Short mmCIF file of C-alpha atoms in Angstrom, two decimals:
data_model
loop_
_atom_site.label_atom_id
_atom_site.label_comp_id
_atom_site.label_asym_id
_atom_site.label_seq_id
_atom_site.Cartn_x
_atom_site.Cartn_y
_atom_site.Cartn_z
CA UNK U 1 120.38 166.87 25.39
CA UNK U 2 124.01 166.67 26.04
CA UNK U 3 126.30 168.38 23.40
CA UNK U 4 128.42 165.76 21.58
CA UNK U 5 131.16 168.31 21.49
CA UNK U 6 132.28 167.60 24.88
CA UNK U 7 135.90 167.58 26.29
CA UNK U 8 137.43 164.13 25.98
CA UNK U 9 137.53 161.87 29.30
CA UNK U 10 140.66 162.09 31.04
CA UNK U 11 139.92 160.46 34.37
CA UNK U 12 138.69 157.15 35.64
CA UNK U 13 136.85 156.09 38.75
CA UNK U 14 137.18 152.47 40.29
CA UNK U 15 134.90 151.65 43.22
CA UNK U 16 136.75 149.55 45.75
CA UNK U 17 134.62 149.59 48.84
CA UNK U 18 132.98 146.21 48.59
CA UNK U 19 133.42 143.88 51.55
CA UNK U 20 134.24 140.65 49.17
CA UNK U 21 131.83 138.46 51.01
CA UNK U 22 132.11 135.74 48.35
CA UNK U 23 135.80 135.29 49.13
CA UNK U 24 135.52 134.98 52.89
CA UNK U 25 137.55 134.05 54.93
CA UNK U 26 140.52 135.33 52.73
CA UNK U 27 138.86 138.79 52.54
CA UNK U 28 138.70 139.08 56.30
CA UNK U 29 142.28 140.54 56.20
CA UNK U 30 142.98 141.16 52.33
CA UNK U 31 140.65 143.44 50.31
CA UNK U 32 139.35 141.31 47.36
CA UNK U 33 140.69 143.65 44.86
CA UNK U 34 144.33 142.77 45.85
CA UNK U 35 143.75 139.12 45.44
CA UNK U 36 146.46 137.94 42.87
CA UNK U 37 145.73 136.99 39.38
CA UNK U 38 148.90 135.13 38.76
CA UNK U 39 151.32 137.58 40.17
CA UNK U 40 149.56 141.13 40.13
CA UNK U 41 146.28 142.08 42.07
CA UNK U 42 143.28 142.30 39.87
CA UNK U 43 143.25 145.79 40.59
CA UNK U 44 146.55 146.64 38.91
CA UNK U 45 145.00 145.15 35.73
CA UNK U 46 142.20 147.56 35.98
CA UNK U 47 144.44 150.60 36.46
CA UNK U 48 146.49 149.47 33.63
CA UNK U 49 143.67 149.25 31.50
CA UNK U 50 142.60 152.79 32.27
CA UNK U 51 146.12 154.02 31.57
CA UNK U 52 146.27 152.43 28.18
CA UNK U 53 143.18 154.22 27.21
CA UNK U 54 144.63 157.48 28.01
CA UNK U 55 143.05 158.03 31.48
CA UNK U 56 146.06 158.65 33.65
CA UNK U 57 144.22 160.05 36.51
CA UNK U 58 142.48 157.32 38.59
CA UNK U 59 140.17 157.75 41.77
CA UNK U 60 139.52 154.77 43.87
CA UNK U 61 136.33 155.04 46.13
CA UNK U 62 137.46 153.06 49.14
CA UNK U 63 135.79 152.03 52.51
CA UNK U 64 136.95 150.79 55.88
CA UNK U 65 139.43 147.93 55.84
CA UNK U 66 140.80 148.90 52.40
CA UNK U 67 144.07 150.75 53.53
CA UNK U 68 146.15 147.88 52.09
CA UNK U 69 144.97 149.14 48.48
CA UNK U 70 146.34 152.77 49.39
CA UNK U 71 149.69 151.00 50.54
CA UNK U 72 149.94 148.91 47.55
CA UNK U 73 149.97 151.98 45.05
CA UNK U 74 152.21 153.88 47.15
CA UNK U 75 156.20 153.86 47.02
CA UNK U 76 157.99 151.27 49.17
CA UNK U 77 161.70 152.97 49.65
CA UNK U 78 162.93 150.12 51.79
CA UNK U 79 161.79 147.20 49.47
CA UNK U 80 163.11 149.11 46.39
CA UNK U 81 166.37 149.76 48.14
CA UNK U 82 166.89 146.18 49.13
CA UNK U 83 165.93 145.02 45.47
CA UNK U 84 168.41 147.71 43.81
CA UNK U 85 171.24 146.44 46.20
CA UNK U 86 170.70 142.95 45.36
CA UNK U 87 170.81 143.98 41.59
CA UNK U 88 167.13 142.30 41.15
CA UNK U 89 166.16 144.66 38.21
CA UNK U 90 163.43 142.56 37.14
CA UNK U 91 161.54 142.54 40.45
CA UNK U 92 162.36 146.19 41.04
CA UNK U 93 160.83 147.08 37.64
CA UNK U 94 157.66 145.10 38.64
CA UNK U 95 157.38 147.18 41.96
CA UNK U 96 157.79 150.34 40.17
CA UNK U 97 155.04 149.36 37.72
CA UNK U 98 152.43 149.47 40.36
CA UNK U 99 153.17 153.07 41.43
CA UNK U 100 154.15 154.47 37.97
CA UNK U 101 151.24 153.33 35.96
CA UNK U 102 148.91 156.14 36.60
CA UNK U 103 148.26 159.02 39.14
CA UNK U 104 146.03 157.23 41.86
CA UNK U 105 143.71 159.31 44.22
CA UNK U 106 141.60 157.98 46.99
CA UNK U 107 138.34 158.93 48.65
CA UNK U 108 136.20 157.11 51.26
CA UNK U 109 132.65 156.18 50.58
CA UNK U 110 131.81 156.22 54.24
CA UNK U 111 128.92 153.69 54.06
CA UNK U 112 128.05 151.25 51.48
CA UNK U 113 124.87 152.74 49.75
CA UNK U 114 125.44 150.98 46.44
CA UNK U 115 127.37 151.51 43.12
CA UNK U 116 125.59 154.72 42.29
CA UNK U 117 126.24 156.23 45.81
CA UNK U 118 130.07 155.03 45.07
CA UNK U 119 130.29 156.87 41.67
CA UNK U 120 128.55 160.14 43.49
CA UNK U 121 131.71 160.27 45.72
CA UNK U 122 133.81 161.16 42.54
CA UNK U 123 131.78 164.39 41.77
CA UNK U 124 134.42 166.74 42.87
CA UNK U 125 137.37 164.60 41.46
CA UNK U 126 135.64 164.50 37.96
CA UNK U 127 134.25 167.98 37.67
CA UNK U 128 132.20 168.70 34.34
CA UNK U 129 133.59 166.36 32.01
CA UNK U 130 132.96 162.73 31.10
CA UNK U 131 134.71 160.15 33.07
CA UNK U 132 135.00 156.19 32.95
CA UNK U 133 133.97 154.01 35.63
CA UNK U 134 135.76 150.44 36.00
CA UNK U 135 134.56 147.73 38.08
CA UNK U 136 137.21 145.55 39.55
CA UNK U 137 135.36 142.17 39.43
CA UNK U 138 135.54 142.37 35.31
CA UNK U 139 139.00 142.00 34.04
CA UNK U 140 139.10 142.77 30.19
CA UNK U 141 142.05 141.25 28.33
CA UNK U 142 144.61 143.70 27.22
CA UNK U 143 144.34 142.57 23.50
CA UNK U 144 140.58 143.68 23.31
CA UNK U 145 140.28 147.45 23.55
CA UNK U 146 136.90 147.72 24.82
CA UNK U 147 137.45 150.80 26.95
CA UNK U 148 139.06 152.79 24.04
CA UNK U 149 135.99 151.84 21.71
CA UNK U 150 133.66 153.29 24.41
CA UNK U 151 135.48 156.27 24.77
CA UNK U 152 135.61 156.65 20.83
CA UNK U 153 131.64 156.14 20.83
CA UNK U 154 131.26 158.86 23.69
CA UNK U 155 133.34 161.52 21.86
CA UNK U 156 131.23 160.83 18.70
CA UNK U 157 127.85 160.84 20.22
CA UNK U 158 128.33 162.60 23.62
CA UNK U 159 126.06 161.35 26.61
CA UNK U 160 127.08 158.13 28.38
CA UNK U 161 128.16 154.63 27.09
CA UNK U 162 127.68 151.22 28.67
CA UNK U 163 129.56 148.01 27.93
CA UNK U 164 127.22 145.18 27.18
CA UNK U 165 127.51 141.45 26.89
CA UNK U 166 125.07 138.96 25.59
CA UNK U 167 124.56 136.59 28.46
CA UNK U 168 121.34 134.73 27.14
CA UNK U 169 117.86 135.25 28.47
CA UNK U 170 118.51 132.41 30.88
CA UNK U 171 121.17 134.30 32.79
CA UNK U 172 119.84 137.89 32.41
CA UNK U 173 118.27 138.04 35.76
CA UNK U 174 121.61 138.29 37.37
CA UNK U 175 122.57 141.53 35.62
CA UNK U 176 121.24 144.87 34.64
CA UNK U 177 119.66 144.55 31.28
CA UNK U 178 118.83 147.08 28.49
CA UNK U 179 116.27 147.68 25.91
CA UNK U 180 117.69 148.87 22.56
CA UNK U 181 116.50 150.78 19.56
CA UNK U 182 115.50 148.15 16.95
CA UNK U 183 116.92 150.18 14.37
CA UNK U 184 120.49 149.67 15.98
CA UNK U 185 120.10 146.05 17.23
CA UNK U 186 122.63 143.48 15.96
CA UNK U 187 125.37 146.20 15.66
CA UNK U 188 128.16 146.38 18.31
CA UNK U 189 126.93 149.96 19.09
CA UNK U 190 123.33 150.26 20.08
CA UNK U 191 121.16 153.02 21.23
CA UNK U 192 119.62 152.27 24.68
CA UNK U 193 115.98 153.10 25.16
CA UNK U 194 115.64 151.53 28.70
CA UNK U 195 117.61 150.05 31.59
CA UNK U 196 116.37 147.66 34.41
CA UNK U 197 118.31 146.23 37.38
CA UNK U 198 118.27 142.41 37.49
CA UNK U 199 114.80 141.81 35.89
CA UNK U 200 113.11 138.39 36.09
CA UNK U 201 113.73 136.49 32.99
CA UNK U 202 110.05 136.64 31.69
CA UNK U 203 110.29 140.54 32.24
CA UNK U 204 113.79 141.30 30.50
CA UNK U 205 113.79 143.49 27.64
CA UNK U 206 116.86 141.70 26.06
CA UNK U 207 119.60 139.47 26.74
CA UNK U 208 122.18 142.21 26.66
CA UNK U 209 123.55 142.69 30.11
CA UNK U 210 125.38 145.57 31.50
CA UNK U 211 128.93 144.63 32.56
CA UNK U 212 131.51 146.55 34.54
CA UNK U 213 132.64 149.36 32.03
CA UNK U 214 131.01 152.73 31.65
CA UNK U 215 131.75 156.15 30.07
CA UNK U 216 129.61 158.75 31.84
CA UNK U 217 128.42 162.17 31.14
CA UNK U 218 129.02 164.56 34.06
CA UNK U 219 124.96 165.03 34.31
CA UNK U 220 124.84 161.65 35.93
CA UNK U 221 125.77 163.35 39.27
CA UNK U 222 122.84 165.44 39.50
CA UNK U 223 120.62 162.42 38.61
CA UNK U 224 122.30 160.48 41.26
CA UNK U 225 121.84 163.10 43.93
CA UNK U 226 118.06 162.59 43.23
CA UNK U 227 117.87 159.09 43.01
CA UNK U 228 116.08 157.05 45.59
CA UNK U 229 117.31 153.83 46.87
CA UNK U 230 116.42 150.89 44.47
CA UNK U 231 117.12 147.03 44.41
CA UNK U 232 118.61 146.08 47.48
CA UNK U 233 117.86 149.35 49.32
CA UNK U 234 120.81 150.89 47.38
CA UNK U 235 121.27 153.67 45.11
CA UNK U 236 121.70 152.03 41.76
CA UNK U 237 123.76 153.37 38.80
CA UNK U 238 121.48 151.63 36.44
CA UNK U 239 118.32 153.61 37.89
CA UNK U 240 120.26 156.92 37.26
CA UNK U 241 121.15 155.88 33.72
CA UNK U 242 117.48 154.86 33.14
CA UNK U 243 116.39 158.43 34.22
CA UNK U 244 118.95 159.92 31.77
CA UNK U 245 117.27 157.95 28.96
CA UNK U 246 114.01 159.05 29.91
CA UNK U 247 115.06 162.62 29.96
CA UNK U 248 116.26 162.17 26.14
CA UNK U 249 119.99 162.20 27.14
CA UNK U 250 121.89 159.82 24.57
CA UNK U 251 122.96 156.48 26.12
CA UNK U 252 124.75 153.96 23.88
CA UNK U 253 125.91 150.51 24.48
CA UNK U 254 129.03 148.74 23.06
CA UNK U 255 128.38 145.09 22.76
CA UNK U 256 131.50 143.15 23.81
CA UNK U 257 132.48 140.11 22.01
CA UNK U 258 136.16 139.58 23.40
CA UNK U 259 137.82 138.17 26.36
CA UNK U 260 136.53 138.84 29.80
CA UNK U 261 137.37 137.33 33.08
CA UNK U 262 135.18 137.46 36.20
CA UNK U 263 137.09 137.64 39.21
CA UNK U 264 134.09 138.12 41.44
CA UNK U 265 133.16 134.60 41.34
CA UNK U 266 135.25 131.84 42.70
CA UNK U 267 135.20 129.43 40.01
CA UNK U 268 135.61 132.18 37.21
CA UNK U 269 138.43 133.41 39.44
CA UNK U 270 140.29 130.33 39.29
CA UNK U 271 139.67 130.15 35.45
CA UNK U 272 141.17 133.58 35.08
CA UNK U 273 144.20 132.63 36.79
CA UNK U 274 144.82 129.52 34.90
CA UNK U 275 144.00 130.88 31.26
CA UNK U 276 146.24 133.97 32.03
CA UNK U 277 149.18 132.13 33.49
CA UNK U 278 148.81 129.49 30.66
CA UNK U 279 149.24 132.23 27.96
CA UNK U 280 152.40 133.77 29.37
CA UNK U 281 155.73 133.09 28.17
CA UNK U 282 157.45 132.31 31.42
CA UNK U 283 154.79 130.20 32.92
CA UNK U 284 152.70 128.99 30.15
CA UNK U 285 154.80 125.80 28.65
CA UNK U 286 155.37 124.26 32.12
CA UNK U 287 151.77 125.01 33.18
CA UNK U 288 149.95 123.71 30.07
CA UNK U 289 152.00 120.42 30.21
CA UNK U 290 151.08 119.92 33.95
CA UNK U 291 147.46 120.79 33.23
CA UNK U 292 147.47 117.95 30.36
CA UNK U 293 148.96 115.43 32.58
CA UNK U 294 146.66 116.46 35.56
CA UNK U 295 143.67 116.18 33.52
CA UNK U 296 144.33 112.77 32.04
CA UNK U 297 145.03 111.54 35.67
CA UNK U 298 141.51 112.60 36.99
CA UNK U 299 139.12 109.70 37.49
CA UNK U 300 136.22 109.69 35.17
CA UNK U 301 133.33 111.60 36.29
CA UNK U 302 131.19 109.35 38.83
CA UNK U 303 133.99 106.99 39.34
CA UNK U 304 135.02 105.93 42.89
CA UNK U 305 138.33 107.61 44.01
CA UNK U 306 138.97 104.94 46.19
#
């Protein structure tokens, strides 16, 4: 079994090789991770979350057509010089934020063979220490310190830690689901006894779904190398975690009850943009007023618009 006295996690891995088909045609030319959520790409929120949790080194696992992501986190001397010449300190600071927030590295996945395969590309970068995996479709509000809590649980118990969300049994077939030790059920930290990827509702072990935050023990790499393709003919990270559980390695879940924004779905993406903009001091007052007027002007549901 894993030794709880492991060194602390220092690195984060962010898989960004997906094709973003749900946002076509925009993603023909723009990586979905760079689509703006108000005035910053979703990916910048993710990197900032890792940095806030003390993970200053970030590896992005990219693929073909994702060069714009590397450009975004690179310096832009011409733009910076132009802003400095204009005396536009505010925009200059915003440009610097994207390059200074963390030390960002890149590696190519080569071919899309699933999340487990993407994580496996980080083996050389991570080495023999625990690490975090953050998926770009899930934005966690900066006021909710989910990743920090997961890192603390991993430091206490060792092994791996998964973020969980109760989505109700009616929705669990859209997610990876977990079975938990009854002795820990109902707590915000649970011991996981089994995992299954997108089970039929009638076969799901619980309504607790795996969402896009993980803190993983380095032993997961050896398991991923041996994991056969599963659902969708892809190497599933869920399957590798299930193997760790079967081997007696500790795997815990942190049940999240805070604010999460799903930017991988078009409707939820729009909700995220509106919610985050409405809460900002510079945009919120005017936007909230406009929204109130807009909603009152909408025709009643089912009414004719003619």
